[in-house]
Coordinates of C-alpha atoms in Angstrom, one line a residue:
M1 CA -21.1 -55.8 0.8
N2 CA -18.4 -57.3 2.9
P3 CA -17.0 -55.3 5.9
S4 CA -13.7 -54.4 4.2
K5 CA -15.5 -52.9 1.1
R6 CA -17.9 -51.1 3.4
A7 CA -15.0 -49.6 5.4
L8 CA -13.3 -48.6 2.2
L9 CA -16.4 -46.9 0.9
A10 CA -17.0 -45.1 4.1
T11 CA -13.4 -43.8 4.1
S12 CA -13.8 -42.6 0.5
I13 CA -17.0 -40.8 1.3
A14 CA -15.4 -39.1 4.3
L15 CA -12.4 -38.1 2.3
A16 CA -14.5 -36.6 -0.5
T17 CA -16.6 -34.8 2.0
A18 CA -13.6 -33.4 3.7
L19 CA -12.1 -32.2 0.4
G20 CA -15.4 -30.7 -0.6
L21 CA -15.7 -28.8 2.7
G22 CA -12.1 -27.7 2.5
H23 CA -12.8 -26.3 -1.0
A24 CA -16.0 -24.6 0.2
H25 CA -14.2 -23.1 3.2
A26 CA -11.5 -21.7 1.0
Q27 CA -14.1 -19.9 -1.1
T28 CA -16.4 -18.4 1.6
A29 CA -15.3 -14.8 1.7
L30 CA -17.3 -13.4 -1.2
E31 CA -20.3 -15.5 -0.4
N32 CA -20.3 -14.2 3.2
V33 CA -19.8 -10.6 2.1
M34 CA -22.8 -10.8 -0.2
K35 CA -25.0 -12.7 2.3
N36 CA -24.2 -10.3 5.1
K37 CA -24.2 -7.2 2.9
L38 CA -21.0 -6.1 4.7
I39 CA -17.3 -6.2 3.8
K40 CA -14.5 -5.6 6.3
I41 CA -11.6 -3.8 4.8
A42 CA -8.3 -3.0 6.5
V43 CA -7.0 0.5 5.9
P44 CA -4.2 2.6 7.3
T45 CA -5.0 5.6 9.5
D46 CA -1.5 6.9 10.2
F47 CA 0.0 7.1 6.7
P48 CA -1.2 10.1 4.7
P49 CA -2.2 10.6 1.9
Y50 CA -3.3 6.9 1.7
G51 CA -5.0 6.7 5.1
F52 CA -5.3 9.1 8.0
V53 CA -7.8 10.6 10.4
G54 CA -9.3 13.9 9.4
I55 CA -10.3 16.8 11.5
D56 CA -13.7 15.2 11.7
L57 CA -12.0 12.2 13.3
K58 CA -13.1 10.0 10.3
P59 CA -10.6 8.0 8.2
Q60 CA -9.8 9.5 4.8
G61 CA -7.2 9.1 2.0
L62 CA -6.7 7.2 -1.2
D63 CA -6.9 3.8 0.4
V64 CA -10.1 4.8 2.3
D65 CA -11.6 6.0 -0.9
A66 CA -10.7 2.8 -2.7
A67 CA -12.3 0.7 0.1
N68 CA -15.5 2.7 -0.1
Y69 CA -15.4 2.5 -3.9
I70 CA -15.1 -1.3 -3.9
A71 CA -17.9 -1.8 -1.3
G72 CA -20.1 0.5 -3.4
K73 CA -19.5 -1.5 -6.5
L74 CA -20.3 -4.7 -4.6
G75 CA -23.5 -3.1 -3.3
V76 CA -22.6 -3.7 0.4
K77 CA -21.7 -1.7 3.4
V78 CA -18.1 -1.3 4.5
E79 CA -16.5 -1.7 7.9
L80 CA -13.2 0.1 7.9
V81 CA -10.6 -1.7 10.1
A82 CA -7.6 0.4 11.2
V83 CA -4.3 -1.5 10.8
T84 CA -0.6 -0.8 10.9
S85 CA 2.1 -2.1 8.6
A86 CA 2.9 -4.9 11.2
N87 CA -0.6 -6.3 11.7
R88 CA -2.3 -5.8 8.3
I89 CA -1.4 -9.3 6.9
P90 CA -2.3 -11.1 10.2
Y91 CA -5.7 -9.4 10.2
L92 CA -6.3 -10.9 6.8
Q93 CA -5.1 -14.3 7.8
T94 CA -7.3 -14.4 10.9
K95 CA -10.4 -13.1 9.1
K96 CA -10.5 -9.9 10.9
A97 CA -10.6 -8.3 7.4
D98 CA -11.8 -9.5 4.1
L99 CA -9.5 -7.3 2.2
V100 CA -6.4 -5.2 3.0
I101 CA -6.1 -1.9 1.2
S102 CA -3.1 -0.4 2.9
T103 CA -0.2 0.6 0.6
L104 CA 0.6 -3.1 0.3
G105 CA 3.5 -3.9 -2.1
K106 CA 3.6 -7.4 -3.7
N107 CA 6.7 -9.6 -3.2
A108 CA 7.6 -13.3 -3.2
E109 CA 7.5 -13.6 0.6
R110 CA 4.1 -12.1 0.9
E111 CA 2.7 -14.2 -1.9
K112 CA 3.5 -17.3 0.1
V113 CA 0.9 -16.3 2.7
I114 CA -1.7 -14.1 1.0
D115 CA -3.0 -13.5 -2.5
F116 CA -3.1 -10.1 -4.4
T117 CA -5.5 -8.4 -6.8
A118 CA -4.3 -6.2 -9.6
A119 CA -2.6 -3.0 -8.6
Y120 CA -5.0 -0.2 -7.7
S121 CA -2.8 2.8 -7.0
P122 CA 0.8 4.0 -7.4
F123 CA 3.3 4.5 -4.6
F124 CA 6.3 6.5 -5.8
Q125 CA 9.3 8.6 -5.2
A126 CA 9.4 11.9 -7.1
V127 CA 10.9 15.3 -7.5
Y128 CA 8.8 18.2 -6.1
G129 CA 9.2 21.9 -6.5
P130 CA 7.4 25.3 -6.5
K131 CA 4.3 25.5 -8.7
G132 CA 5.7 28.5 -10.6
T133 CA 8.9 26.7 -11.6
A134 CA 8.8 24.7 -14.8
L135 CA 10.5 21.3 -14.9
A136 CA 9.7 19.3 -18.0
D137 CA 12.4 16.5 -17.6
F138 CA 15.5 15.7 -15.6
S139 CA 17.8 17.8 -17.9
G140 CA 16.0 20.8 -16.3
L141 CA 17.7 19.9 -13.0
G142 CA 21.1 20.9 -14.4
G143 CA 22.6 23.7 -12.3
K144 CA 19.7 23.4 -9.8
S145 CA 19.9 22.2 -6.2
V146 CA 17.9 19.2 -4.9
A147 CA 17.5 18.1 -1.3
V148 CA 17.5 14.3 -0.8
T149 CA 17.9 11.9 2.1
R150 CA 21.2 10.1 2.0
G151 CA 21.0 6.5 0.8
A152 CA 17.3 6.5 0.3
I153 CA 15.7 5.1 -2.8
E154 CA 15.1 8.6 -4.2
D155 CA 18.8 9.4 -3.6
Q156 CA 19.8 6.3 -5.7
E157 CA 17.3 7.0 -8.5
L158 CA 18.1 10.7 -8.7
T159 CA 21.8 10.0 -9.0
K160 CA 21.1 7.8 -12.0
V161 CA 19.1 10.5 -14.0
A162 CA 20.2 13.9 -12.8
P163 CA 22.7 15.9 -15.0
A164 CA 26.3 16.0 -13.6
S165 CA 25.8 19.7 -12.9
T166 CA 22.9 19.1 -10.5
D167 CA 23.7 20.1 -6.9
I168 CA 22.4 17.2 -5.0
K169 CA 22.4 18.1 -1.3
R170 CA 22.2 15.0 0.9
F171 CA 20.8 15.0 4.4
E172 CA 20.8 12.3 7.1
D173 CA 17.0 11.9 7.5
N174 CA 13.7 12.9 6.0
N175 CA 13.1 15.7 8.5
A176 CA 16.4 17.4 7.7
T177 CA 15.7 17.0 3.9
V178 CA 12.3 18.5 4.2
S179 CA 13.6 21.4 6.4
A180 CA 16.2 22.2 3.8
F181 CA 13.7 22.5 1.1
V182 CA 11.1 24.4 3.2
S183 CA 13.7 26.9 4.4
G184 CA 14.8 27.6 0.8
Q185 CA 18.2 25.9 1.0
T186 CA 17.4 24.0 -2.1
Q187 CA 15.1 24.7 -5.2
F188 CA 13.7 21.1 -5.3
I189 CA 13.3 18.1 -3.2
A190 CA 13.3 14.4 -4.1
T191 CA 11.3 12.2 -1.7
G192 CA 8.5 9.7 -1.3
V193 CA 4.9 10.6 -1.9
S194 CA 3.9 10.2 1.8
V195 CA 6.7 12.5 3.0
A196 CA 5.9 15.0 0.3
D197 CA 2.1 15.0 1.1
N198 CA 2.8 15.7 4.8
M199 CA 5.2 18.5 3.8
I200 CA 2.8 20.1 1.5
K201 CA -0.1 19.9 4.0
R202 CA 2.0 21.5 6.8
N203 CA 3.4 24.2 4.5
P204 CA 0.6 25.3 2.2
A205 CA 2.2 28.7 1.5
L206 CA 5.2 26.8 0.0
G207 CA 3.2 26.0 -3.1
A208 CA 5.1 22.8 -3.8
E209 CA 3.8 20.2 -6.3
Y210 CA 4.7 17.0 -8.0
K211 CA 7.2 17.5 -10.9
L212 CA 9.0 14.3 -12.1
L213 CA 8.6 10.6 -11.3
L214 CA 11.7 8.8 -10.0
K215 CA 10.4 5.4 -9.2
D216 CA 7.0 3.7 -9.1
S217 CA 6.2 0.9 -6.7
P218 CA 2.4 0.2 -7.1
N219 CA 0.1 -0.9 -4.4
F220 CA -2.0 -4.1 -4.5
I221 CA -5.0 -5.3 -2.5
G222 CA -4.4 -8.2 -0.2
V223 CA -6.8 -11.2 -0.2
A224 CA -6.7 -14.3 2.0
K225 CA -5.0 -17.3 0.4
G226 CA -7.4 -19.3 -1.8
E227 CA -10.2 -16.7 -1.8
D228 CA -10.2 -16.7 -5.6
A229 CA -13.8 -15.7 -6.0
L230 CA -13.4 -12.5 -4.0
R231 CA -10.0 -11.8 -5.7
L232 CA -11.4 -12.1 -9.2
K233 CA -14.5 -10.0 -8.3
V234 CA -12.3 -7.2 -7.0
N235 CA -10.1 -7.5 -10.1
E236 CA -13.3 -6.9 -12.2
I237 CA -14.0 -3.8 -10.3
I238 CA -10.4 -2.5 -10.6
A239 CA -10.4 -3.2 -14.4
A240 CA -13.6 -1.3 -14.8
A241 CA -12.4 1.6 -12.7
K242 CA -9.2 1.9 -14.8
K243 CA -11.3 2.0 -18.0
S244 CA -13.7 4.6 -16.6
G245 CA -10.9 6.8 -15.3
D246 CA -12.0 6.4 -11.7
I247 CA -8.6 5.0 -10.6
D248 CA -6.8 7.9 -12.2
A249 CA -9.2 10.4 -10.5
M250 CA -8.5 8.9 -7.1
A251 CA -4.7 9.1 -7.6
K252 CA -5.0 12.7 -8.9
K253 CA -7.1 13.7 -5.9
W254 CA -4.7 12.3 -3.3
L255 CA -1.3 12.1 -5.0
G256 CA -1.3 14.9 -7.5
R257 CA -0.8 12.7 -10.5
P258 CA -2.8 10.0 -12.4
A259 CA -2.3 6.4 -11.6
G260 CA -0.8 5.7 -15.0
N261 CA -0.2 2.1 -16.2
L262 CA -0.6 -0.2 -13.2
P263 CA 0.3 -3.9 -13.4
E264 CA -2.4 -6.5 -13.5

């Protein structure tokens, strides 16, 4: 073999090896998880009811339950990694976490840098009211008063569906909106699930509960770009959990309503 052909062959082998290693590197997450019998999952600890620290100082919430559930189905231990909204995606990109289960919505910008599984839980805005007050649909708000934060998503959505006779009382921030409902200034409140959960926990005597859905914005699990093996495995677990009713049970436990029809 002449020197030029030998050099060409060596270059081809090096390129093929590099491509092979690159592909292998892009698919190591699931392999490492199963080999080490450990999965690192990023969860929130300051965003009830999805993730927060309980009185026993341990993380709990829907996202924490989902993390433990997935680890259990994989047959591995879980290391919960506390994250904030700002650092949850960087933790995934720098391999500080194998998955992010932290109220993560899917959008085009995020899809450029990470991949997503199927949706595992709802995130929503809704109308809440006293347990003893029936409210079958939005027509029942006619003649009733509802507290809402001015300009928020729930304000926009409520305005679309509430009867003209509804007394929509708008306040400048969530604290004022909650205070108005808690103090009895309004009969109902329209707000996000996290705000409602905090309100209900702080005011158990209020007896407030979920009544009507205004807008659903489901949560997805974040996976590092290119980790298709892990993503598809988690999708299998989510699909089975939907079929068995486990997804609905988790949503009911923490959000007061079933998960419903979540997108793939």
